[in-house]
Amino acid sequence: MLDSIFTQYDRVVVLDTETTGIDCRRDEIIELAAVAVGPQGIEDEMDLLIRLTPGRRLPPVIVELTGITEQMLADEGVEKAQAAERFAQLLQAPRTMMAAFNAQFDFTFLYFYLARLGMADCLKNLGMLDILTVYKDRRPYPHKLKNAIESYGVAAENSHRAVDDAMAALLVLEAMREENDDLMQYRNLFGFNPKYGVSGPRIGSIHYAPQKYDPELPLYALYAHI
């Protein structure tokens, strides 16, 4: 399992979101999935479709990418507050770390989603880990989740459904730990493409550092971080 992380944390929550677009301030989460892992293995899981705000439409490109339709959200989705409360339950361990592949995207969406409901405080004092930042240090370009799945040979699929992608990210993270257990060195450290800068608003607890495609040293060896 994730040995080094569990020396300082009681639980790791690996999550993924599907959204109506890429603007975390304006777009909405339509699927939220997470896997909560403790020292003994998986402790809890969630996967919820979330209803759209009344009057909102789902862009055709999102339907094509995810297979999620407006009818699915209407028939199977839950209200935003219900999904938020279920997710907050996963963060109630005394010491929790959140992780995701391309965490900057998911975590900023999650913050604005919870803030609109007055629940953003549940994100305070969490450790944060970007699996993509670790992957960029270990493998050459390209750096999508499907590339990580193939590179580490894990039994998972990058389906663009949150439940599958969250589990895939967890399996990749576990494979990374087996390869080199330096994951705690990446806590609260997110790499970004120096050509384009940080995507979206910065998270206050995160140290951001420019990251090369083919680095000679791991990012944490080049930049002091929190």
C-alpha atoms as a PDB file:
ATOM      1  CA  MET A   1       0.000   0.000   0.000  1.00  0.00           C
ATOM      2  CA  LEU A   2       1.010   3.656   0.333  1.00  0.00           C
ATOM      3  CA  ASP A   3       3.500   3.088   3.131  1.00  0.00           C
ATOM      4  CA  SER A   4       5.241   6.456   3.420  1.00  0.00           C
ATOM      5  CA  ILE A   5       1.975   8.401   3.242  1.00  0.00           C
ATOM      6  CA  PHE A   6       0.453   6.382   6.067  1.00  0.00           C
ATOM      7  CA  THR A   7       3.293   7.326   8.381  1.00  0.00           C
ATOM      8  CA  GLN A   8       1.702  10.799   8.528  1.00  0.00           C
ATOM      9  CA  TYR A   9      -1.878  10.314   7.306  1.00  0.00           C
ATOM     10  CA  ASP A  10      -4.733   8.061   8.354  1.00  0.00           C
ATOM     11  CA  ARG A  11      -6.537   8.114   5.028  1.00  0.00           C
ATOM     12  CA  VAL A  12      -5.932   8.927   1.362  1.00  0.00           C
ATOM     13  CA  VAL A  13      -8.946   9.953  -0.713  1.00  0.00           C
ATOM     14  CA  VAL A  14      -8.309   9.572  -4.439  1.00  0.00           C
ATOM     15  CA  LEU A  15     -10.944  11.387  -6.463  1.00  0.00           C
ATOM     16  CA  ASP A  16     -12.009  12.330  -9.949  1.00  0.00           C
ATOM     17  CA  THR A  17     -14.660  14.622 -11.386  1.00  0.00           C
ATOM     18  CA  GLU A  18     -16.529  14.946 -14.640  1.00  0.00           C
ATOM     19  CA  THR A  19     -17.704  18.469 -15.407  1.00  0.00           C
ATOM     20  CA  THR A  20     -19.686  20.564 -17.879  1.00  0.00           C
ATOM     21  CA  GLY A  21     -16.501  22.325 -19.032  1.00  0.00           C
ATOM     22  CA  ILE A  22     -13.094  23.577 -17.901  1.00  0.00           C
ATOM     23  CA  ASP A  23     -13.959  26.787 -16.029  1.00  0.00           C
ATOM     24  CA  CYS A  24     -14.115  25.936 -12.322  1.00  0.00           C
ATOM     25  CA  ARG A  25     -15.901  29.182 -11.480  1.00  0.00           C
ATOM     26  CA  ARG A  26     -18.634  28.829 -14.088  1.00  0.00           C
ATOM     27  CA  ASP A  27     -18.955  25.143 -14.990  1.00  0.00           C
ATOM     28  CA  GLU A  28     -20.449  22.399 -12.833  1.00  0.00           C
ATOM     29  CA  ILE A  29     -19.444  18.972 -11.564  1.00  0.00           C
ATOM     30  CA  ILE A  30     -21.735  16.321 -13.024  1.00  0.00           C
ATOM     31  CA  GLU A  31     -20.033  13.252 -11.540  1.00  0.00           C
ATOM     32  CA  LEU A  32     -17.967  12.951  -8.372  1.00  0.00           C
ATOM     33  CA  ALA A  33     -16.216   9.707  -7.478  1.00  0.00           C
ATOM     34  CA  ALA A  34     -13.717   8.912  -4.763  1.00  0.00           C
ATOM     35  CA  VAL A  35     -11.948   5.957  -3.187  1.00  0.00           C
ATOM     36  CA  ALA A  36     -10.898   6.268   0.462  1.00  0.00           C
ATOM     37  CA  VAL A  37      -7.870   4.145   1.381  1.00  0.00           C
ATOM     38  CA  GLY A  38      -6.398   3.392   4.790  1.00  0.00           C
ATOM     39  CA  PRO A  39      -3.372   1.369   5.895  1.00  0.00           C
ATOM     40  CA  GLN A  40      -5.371  -1.858   5.553  1.00  0.00           C
ATOM     41  CA  GLY A  41      -6.842  -1.091   2.117  1.00  0.00           C
ATOM     42  CA  ILE A  42     -10.004   0.463   0.696  1.00  0.00           C
ATOM     43  CA  GLU A  43     -12.285   1.767   3.446  1.00  0.00           C
ATOM     44  CA  ASP A  44     -15.026   3.543   1.521  1.00  0.00           C
ATOM     45  CA  GLU A  45     -16.086   4.465  -2.007  1.00  0.00           C
ATOM     46  CA  MET A  46     -18.543   6.822  -3.648  1.00  0.00           C
ATOM     47  CA  ASP A  47     -19.696   7.514  -7.190  1.00  0.00           C
ATOM     48  CA  LEU A  48     -22.534   9.961  -7.725  1.00  0.00           C
ATOM     49  CA  LEU A  49     -24.012  11.667 -10.738  1.00  0.00           C
ATOM     50  CA  ILE A  50     -25.066  15.207  -9.841  1.00  0.00           C
ATOM     51  CA  ARG A  51     -28.057  17.014 -11.277  1.00  0.00           C
ATOM     52  CA  LEU A  52     -27.545  20.153 -13.304  1.00  0.00           C
ATOM     53  CA  THR A  53     -28.695  23.530 -12.063  1.00  0.00           C
ATOM     54  CA  PRO A  54     -32.215  24.095 -13.480  1.00  0.00           C
ATOM     55  CA  GLY A  55     -31.970  25.611 -16.949  1.00  0.00           C
ATOM     56  CA  ARG A  56     -28.403  24.456 -17.474  1.00  0.00           C
ATOM     57  CA  ARG A  57     -27.622  22.319 -20.541  1.00  0.00           C
ATOM     58  CA  LEU A  58     -24.934  19.689 -20.970  1.00  0.00           C
ATOM     59  CA  PRO A  59     -22.626  20.512 -23.903  1.00  0.00           C
ATOM     60  CA  PRO A  60     -22.626  17.841 -26.646  1.00  0.00           C
ATOM     61  CA  VAL A  61     -18.825  17.509 -26.421  1.00  0.00           C
ATOM     62  CA  ILE A  62     -19.165  16.445 -22.771  1.00  0.00           C
ATOM     63  CA  VAL A  63     -21.836  13.892 -23.648  1.00  0.00           C
ATOM     64  CA  GLU A  64     -19.549  12.477 -26.334  1.00  0.00           C
ATOM     65  CA  LEU A  65     -16.508  12.410 -24.024  1.00  0.00           C
ATOM     66  CA  THR A  66     -18.133  10.898 -20.942  1.00  0.00           C
ATOM     67  CA  GLY A  67     -21.260   9.141 -22.173  1.00  0.00           C
ATOM     68  CA  ILE A  68     -23.199  11.042 -19.509  1.00  0.00           C
ATOM     69  CA  THR A  69     -26.446  12.550 -20.784  1.00  0.00           C
ATOM     70  CA  GLU A  70     -28.891  15.102 -19.407  1.00  0.00           C
ATOM     71  CA  GLN A  71     -31.444  12.319 -19.049  1.00  0.00           C
ATOM     72  CA  MET A  72     -29.009  10.287 -16.933  1.00  0.00           C
ATOM     73  CA  LEU A  73     -28.412  13.260 -14.667  1.00  0.00           C
ATOM     74  CA  ALA A  74     -32.150  13.847 -14.311  1.00  0.00           C
ATOM     75  CA  ASP A  75     -32.985  10.182 -13.651  1.00  0.00           C
ATOM     76  CA  GLU A  76     -29.944   8.983 -11.685  1.00  0.00           C
ATOM     77  CA  GLY A  77     -28.396  12.169 -10.349  1.00  0.00           C
ATOM     78  CA  VAL A  78     -28.584  13.474  -6.788  1.00  0.00           C
ATOM     79  CA  GLU A  79     -28.847  17.051  -5.591  1.00  0.00           C
ATOM     80  CA  LYS A  80     -25.609  18.985  -5.198  1.00  0.00           C
ATOM     81  CA  ALA A  81     -25.860  19.203  -1.407  1.00  0.00           C
ATOM     82  CA  GLN A  82     -26.370  15.448  -1.072  1.00  0.00           C
ATOM     83  CA  ALA A  83     -23.244  14.661  -3.082  1.00  0.00           C
ATOM     84  CA  ALA A  84     -21.232  17.253  -1.151  1.00  0.00           C
ATOM     85  CA  GLU A  85     -22.286  15.805   2.204  1.00  0.00           C
ATOM     86  CA  ARG A  86     -21.390  12.292   1.065  1.00  0.00           C
ATOM     87  CA  PHE A  87     -17.964  13.451  -0.091  1.00  0.00           C
ATOM     88  CA  ALA A  88     -17.326  15.372   3.132  1.00  0.00           C
ATOM     89  CA  GLN A  89     -17.852  12.121   5.048  1.00  0.00           C
ATOM     90  CA  LEU A  90     -14.788  10.672   3.334  1.00  0.00           C
ATOM     91  CA  LEU A  91     -12.628  13.500   4.694  1.00  0.00           C
ATOM     92  CA  GLN A  92     -13.480  12.993   8.360  1.00  0.00           C
ATOM     93  CA  ALA A  93     -10.442  10.900   9.308  1.00  0.00           C
ATOM     94  CA  PRO A  94      -8.228  12.918  11.692  1.00  0.00           C
ATOM     95  CA  ARG A  95      -5.429  13.175   9.120  1.00  0.00           C
ATOM     96  CA  THR A  96      -6.522  12.970   5.481  1.00  0.00           C
ATOM     97  CA  MET A  97      -4.734  13.482   2.173  1.00  0.00           C
ATOM     98  CA  MET A  98      -6.597  14.121  -1.092  1.00  0.00           C
ATOM     99  CA  ALA A  99      -5.040  12.912  -4.326  1.00  0.00           C
ATOM    100  CA  ALA A 100      -5.981  13.076  -7.993  1.00  0.00           C
ATOM    101  CA  PHE A 101      -4.421  12.803 -11.425  1.00  0.00           C
ATOM    102  CA  ASN A 102      -4.185  16.449 -12.562  1.00  0.00           C
ATOM    103  CA  ALA A 103      -5.304  17.533  -9.106  1.00  0.00           C
ATOM    104  CA  GLN A 104      -5.248  21.233  -9.963  1.00  0.00           C
ATOM    105  CA  PHE A 105      -8.335  20.708 -12.138  1.00  0.00           C
ATOM    106  CA  ASP A 106     -10.295  18.515  -9.742  1.00  0.00           C
ATOM    107  CA  PHE A 107      -9.412  20.370  -6.550  1.00  0.00           C
ATOM    108  CA  THR A 108     -10.301  23.825  -7.874  1.00  0.00           C
ATOM    109  CA  PHE A 109     -13.617  22.523  -9.205  1.00  0.00           C
ATOM    110  CA  LEU A 110     -14.238  20.853  -5.861  1.00  0.00           C
ATOM    111  CA  TYR A 111     -13.501  24.035  -3.927  1.00  0.00           C
ATOM    112  CA  PHE A 112     -15.966  26.193  -5.879  1.00  0.00           C
ATOM    113  CA  TYR A 113     -18.567  23.426  -5.795  1.00  0.00           C
ATOM    114  CA  LEU A 114     -18.355  23.159  -2.009  1.00  0.00           C
ATOM    115  CA  ALA A 115     -18.017  26.923  -1.488  1.00  0.00           C
ATOM    116  CA  ARG A 116     -21.347  27.539  -3.220  1.00  0.00           C
ATOM    117  CA  LEU A 117     -22.909  25.243  -0.617  1.00  0.00           C
ATOM    118  CA  GLY A 118     -21.067  26.802   2.321  1.00  0.00           C
ATOM    119  CA  MET A 119     -19.043  23.593   2.827  1.00  0.00           C
ATOM    120  CA  ALA A 120     -15.533  24.554   1.712  1.00  0.00           C
ATOM    121  CA  ASP A 121     -14.240  24.316   5.283  1.00  0.00           C
ATOM    122  CA  CYS A 122     -14.113  20.525   4.953  1.00  0.00           C
ATOM    123  CA  LEU A 123     -11.074  21.009   2.686  1.00  0.00           C
ATOM    124  CA  LYS A 124      -9.038  22.805   5.360  1.00  0.00           C
ATOM    125  CA  ASN A 125      -5.857  21.218   6.722  1.00  0.00           C
ATOM    126  CA  LEU A 126      -5.805  18.417   4.158  1.00  0.00           C
ATOM    127  CA  GLY A 127      -2.635  17.173   2.538  1.00  0.00           C
ATOM    128  CA  MET A 128      -2.821  17.355  -1.259  1.00  0.00           C
ATOM    129  CA  LEU A 129      -1.052  15.199  -3.827  1.00  0.00           C
ATOM    130  CA  ASP A 130      -1.015  15.549  -7.605  1.00  0.00           C
ATOM    131  CA  ILE A 131      -0.360  12.152  -9.170  1.00  0.00           C
ATOM    132  CA  LEU A 132       0.300  13.854 -12.522  1.00  0.00           C
ATOM    133  CA  THR A 133       3.208  15.835 -11.040  1.00  0.00           C
ATOM    134  CA  VAL A 134       4.797  12.583  -9.857  1.00  0.00           C
ATOM    135  CA  TYR A 135       4.205  10.943 -13.231  1.00  0.00           C
ATOM    136  CA  LYS A 136       5.846  13.808 -15.135  1.00  0.00           C
ATOM    137  CA  ASP A 137       8.980  13.284 -13.064  1.00  0.00           C
ATOM    138  CA  ARG A 138       9.084   9.584 -13.845  1.00  0.00           C
ATOM    139  CA  ARG A 139       8.051   9.172 -17.475  1.00  0.00           C
ATOM    140  CA  PRO A 140       8.557  11.138 -20.715  1.00  0.00           C
ATOM    141  CA  TYR A 141       5.733  12.912 -22.537  1.00  0.00           C
ATOM    142  CA  PRO A 142       2.789  12.279 -23.132  1.00  0.00           C
ATOM    143  CA  HIS A 143       1.379  12.533 -19.626  1.00  0.00           C
ATOM    144  CA  LYS A 144      -2.309  11.640 -19.748  1.00  0.00           C
ATOM    145  CA  LEU A 145      -3.888   9.169 -17.347  1.00  0.00           C
ATOM    146  CA  LYS A 146      -4.167   6.588 -20.118  1.00  0.00           C
ATOM    147  CA  ASN A 147      -0.388   6.848 -20.625  1.00  0.00           C
ATOM    148  CA  ALA A 148       0.217   6.228 -16.928  1.00  0.00           C
ATOM    149  CA  ILE A 149      -2.114   3.229 -16.987  1.00  0.00           C
ATOM    150  CA  GLU A 150      -0.206   1.750 -19.934  1.00  0.00           C
ATOM    151  CA  SER A 151       3.220   2.609 -18.544  1.00  0.00           C
ATOM    152  CA  TYR A 152       2.597   0.939 -15.183  1.00  0.00           C
ATOM    153  CA  GLY A 153       0.540  -1.910 -16.630  1.00  0.00           C
ATOM    154  CA  VAL A 154      -2.275  -1.567 -14.125  1.00  0.00           C
ATOM    155  CA  ALA A 155      -5.608  -3.286 -14.652  1.00  0.00           C
ATOM    156  CA  ALA A 156      -7.678  -0.160 -15.199  1.00  0.00           C
ATOM    157  CA  GLU A 157      -9.332   1.907 -17.898  1.00  0.00           C
ATOM    158  CA  ASN A 158      -9.283   5.654 -18.607  1.00  0.00           C
ATOM    159  CA  SER A 159     -12.975   5.771 -19.521  1.00  0.00           C
ATOM    160  CA  HIS A 160     -13.630   9.460 -18.737  1.00  0.00           C
ATOM    161  CA  ARG A 161     -16.108   8.339 -16.115  1.00  0.00           C
ATOM    162  CA  ALA A 162     -15.129   9.535 -12.669  1.00  0.00           C
ATOM    163  CA  VAL A 163     -15.540   6.179 -10.931  1.00  0.00           C
ATOM    164  CA  ASP A 164     -13.188   4.411 -13.353  1.00  0.00           C
ATOM    165  CA  ASP A 165     -10.645   7.215 -13.451  1.00  0.00           C
ATOM    166  CA  ALA A 166     -10.480   7.537  -9.649  1.00  0.00           C
ATOM    167  CA  MET A 167      -9.736   3.831  -9.303  1.00  0.00           C
ATOM    168  CA  ALA A 168      -7.212   3.999 -12.140  1.00  0.00           C
ATOM    169  CA  ALA A 169      -5.462   6.912 -10.431  1.00  0.00           C
ATOM    170  CA  LEU A 170      -5.272   4.923  -7.186  1.00  0.00           C
ATOM    171  CA  LEU A 171      -3.764   1.909  -8.939  1.00  0.00           C
ATOM    172  CA  VAL A 172      -1.202   4.126 -10.679  1.00  0.00           C
ATOM    173  CA  LEU A 173      -0.346   5.745  -7.341  1.00  0.00           C
ATOM    174  CA  GLU A 174       0.189   2.347  -5.742  1.00  0.00           C
ATOM    175  CA  ALA A 175       2.409   1.281  -8.662  1.00  0.00           C
ATOM    176  CA  MET A 176       4.425   4.463  -8.257  1.00  0.00           C
ATOM    177  CA  ARG A 177       4.918   3.677  -4.574  1.00  0.00           C
ATOM    178  CA  GLU A 178       6.284   0.260  -5.470  1.00  0.00           C
ATOM    179  CA  GLU A 179       8.652   1.853  -7.969  1.00  0.00           C
ATOM    180  CA  ASN A 180       9.969   4.532  -5.588  1.00  0.00           C
ATOM    181  CA  ASP A 181       8.332   5.469  -2.309  1.00  0.00           C
ATOM    182  CA  ASP A 182       9.125   9.184  -2.356  1.00  0.00           C
ATOM    183  CA  LEU A 183       5.477  10.243  -2.619  1.00  0.00           C
ATOM    184  CA  MET A 184       5.503  12.329   0.551  1.00  0.00           C
ATOM    185  CA  GLN A 185       8.078  14.577  -1.086  1.00  0.00           C
ATOM    186  CA  TYR A 186       5.306  15.712  -3.463  1.00  0.00           C
ATOM    187  CA  ARG A 187       2.844  16.680  -0.744  1.00  0.00           C
ATOM    188  CA  ASN A 188       1.385  20.114  -1.527  1.00  0.00           C
ATOM    189  CA  LEU A 189       3.711  20.486  -4.533  1.00  0.00           C
ATOM    190  CA  PHE A 190       2.127  20.880  -7.980  1.00  0.00           C
ATOM    191  CA  GLY A 191       4.136  21.151 -11.164  1.00  0.00           C
ATOM    192  CA  PHE A 192       2.956  23.260 -14.077  1.00  0.00           C
ATOM    193  CA  ASN A 193       3.931  23.762 -17.713  1.00  0.00           C
ATOM    194  CA  PRO A 194       6.230  26.815 -17.700  1.00  0.00           C
ATOM    195  CA  LYS A 195       4.966  27.803 -21.152  1.00  0.00           C
ATOM    196  CA  TYR A 196       1.342  28.155 -20.030  1.00  0.00           C
ATOM    197  CA  GLY A 197       1.570  28.766 -16.289  1.00  0.00           C
ATOM    198  CA  VAL A 198      -0.824  27.517 -13.611  1.00  0.00           C
ATOM    199  CA  SER A 199      -4.218  26.517 -14.963  1.00  0.00           C
ATOM    200  CA  GLY A 200      -7.022  28.149 -13.021  1.00  0.00           C
ATOM    201  CA  PRO A 201      -6.879  29.823  -9.609  1.00  0.00           C
ATOM    202  CA  ARG A 202      -4.054  28.934  -7.261  1.00  0.00           C
ATOM    203  CA  ILE A 203      -4.764  26.906  -4.144  1.00  0.00           C
ATOM    204  CA  GLY A 204      -3.438  28.673  -1.075  1.00  0.00           C
ATOM    205  CA  SER A 205      -1.809  25.635   0.552  1.00  0.00           C
ATOM    206  CA  ILE A 206      -0.036  24.516  -2.633  1.00  0.00           C
ATOM    207  CA  HIS A 207       3.483  25.397  -3.746  1.00  0.00           C
ATOM    208  CA  TYR A 208       3.528  25.658  -7.549  1.00  0.00           C
ATOM    209  CA  ALA A 209       6.713  25.071  -9.505  1.00  0.00           C
ATOM    210  CA  PRO A 210       7.509  24.999 -13.236  1.00  0.00           C
ATOM    211  CA  GLN A 211       8.117  21.416 -14.336  1.00  0.00           C
ATOM    212  CA  LYS A 212      10.029  20.270 -17.408  1.00  0.00           C
ATOM    213  CA  TYR A 213       8.809  17.421 -19.591  1.00  0.00           C
ATOM    214  CA  ASP A 214      12.059  15.479 -19.145  1.00  0.00           C
ATOM    215  CA  PRO A 215      13.520  16.604 -15.817  1.00  0.00           C
ATOM    216  CA  GLU A 216      16.984  15.576 -14.702  1.00  0.00           C
ATOM    217  CA  LEU A 217      15.968  15.707 -11.047  1.00  0.00           C
ATOM    218  CA  PRO A 218      12.617  15.259  -9.310  1.00  0.00           C
ATOM    219  CA  LEU A 219      10.697  18.468  -8.797  1.00  0.00           C
ATOM    220  CA  TYR A 220      11.038  18.356  -5.025  1.00  0.00           C
ATOM    221  CA  ALA A 221      14.838  18.311  -5.361  1.00  0.00           C
ATOM    222  CA  LEU A 222      14.781  21.536  -7.363  1.00  0.00           C
ATOM    223  CA  TYR A 223      12.292  23.622  -5.378  1.00  0.00           C
ATOM    224  CA  ALA A 224      11.727  24.076  -1.675  1.00  0.00           C
ATOM    225  CA  HIS A 225       8.064  23.492  -0.875  1.00  0.00           C
ATOM    226  CA  ILE A 226       5.615  23.352   1.977  1.00  0.00           C
END
